[in-house]
C-alpha atoms as one frame of an Amber mdcrd trajectory, in Angstrom:
protein
 -32.139  40.723 -29.492 -34.860  42.670 -27.702 -38.142  40.807 -28.133 -40.189
  43.976 -27.653 -38.692  45.806 -30.616 -39.120  44.664 -34.209 -36.918  46.150
 -36.881 -37.338  45.230 -40.488 -34.226  44.668 -42.538 -35.227  45.656 -46.045
 -33.616  47.142 -49.106 -34.698  50.506 -50.433 -36.318  50.498 -53.879 -34.262
  51.717 -56.827 -35.417  53.917 -59.693 -33.923  52.985 -63.046 -34.311  54.781
 -66.348 -37.764  54.277 -67.929 -39.318  52.985 -64.680 -42.576  54.541 -63.499
 -41.432  57.319 -61.162 -44.755  57.575 -59.294 -44.621  53.848 -58.516 -41.047
  54.270 -57.302 -42.171  57.117 -54.999 -44.951  54.923 -53.564 -42.482  52.115
 -52.909 -40.007  54.555 -51.365 -42.722  55.844 -49.014 -43.624  52.295 -47.988
 -39.960  51.486 -47.394 -39.514  54.558 -45.181 -42.614  53.737 -43.142 -41.914
  50.000 -42.810 -38.237  50.379 -41.957 -38.698  53.354 -39.633 -36.318  55.618
 -41.542 -36.499  59.126 -40.102 -33.459  61.136 -41.190 -31.968  62.437 -44.438
 -35.020  61.401 -46.441 -34.154  63.693 -49.349 -30.634  62.264 -49.573 -31.919
  58.723 -49.270 -34.458  59.372 -52.038 -31.927  60.861 -54.438 -29.474  58.081
 -53.592 -31.900  55.485 -54.928 -32.280  57.153 -58.338 -30.009  55.544 -60.931
 -31.190  57.661 -63.884 -28.849  60.662 -64.139 -31.420  63.038 -65.659 -34.057
  62.292 -63.003 -31.398  62.408 -60.260 -30.402  65.943 -61.298 -34.023  67.117
 -61.332 -34.758  65.681 -57.885 -31.464  66.917 -56.427 -32.211  70.502 -57.535
 -35.618  70.685 -55.817 -35.567  73.154 -52.942 -37.074  71.585 -49.850 -37.963
  72.964 -46.451 -36.675  71.202 -43.341 -40.212  69.892 -42.740 -40.303  68.371
 -46.226 -36.920  66.750 -45.659 -38.115  65.109 -42.441 -41.579  63.873 -43.421
 -41.866  61.316 -46.212 -45.401  62.328 -47.245 -44.444  65.996 -47.472 -41.245
  65.090 -49.322 -43.063  63.056 -51.947 -45.728  65.742 -52.376 -43.024  68.367
 -52.915 -41.181  66.182 -55.436 -44.372  65.478 -57.386 -45.366  69.150 -57.303
 -41.981  70.170 -58.750 -41.672  67.411 -61.342 -45.321  67.417 -62.416 -46.580
  71.006 -62.108 -50.276  71.648 -62.616 -51.027  72.536 -66.200 -54.138  74.027
 -67.731 -54.928  70.677 -69.364 -54.659  68.821 -66.053 -56.791  71.420 -64.270
 -59.421  71.258 -67.024 -59.438  67.447 -66.959 -59.881  67.420 -63.176 -62.687
  69.966 -63.401 -64.341  68.010 -66.206 -64.293  64.789 -64.162 -65.949  66.582
 -61.234 -68.825  67.862 -63.385 -71.874  65.639 -63.661 -74.976  66.046 -65.722
 -78.195  66.161 -63.728 -80.897  63.651 -64.648 -83.328  66.288 -65.879 -80.656
  68.461 -67.464 -80.284  68.435 -71.254 -77.103  69.347 -73.008
């Protein structure tokens, strides 16, 4: 064993039906970063999904080669496809950014 190189032996997280998918994606990202996984990230992600419906959705997402090779870009692309921006979400985000001034009356 080379004392200068540390490799972590860890299991990838699994997504099961009714789990929180965003939490799974966070754990998957941590696993990739901690274990130094660099290739086939899209295949590794879909391989950890045990819910058939979610697996099919993730498998059908079109990804660029950059998104396949960078875990942060991959997760952003997956979230963007599975949770597209809606008018309600945009309005809620805008609403949270608005603040009433002290001297302003509504």
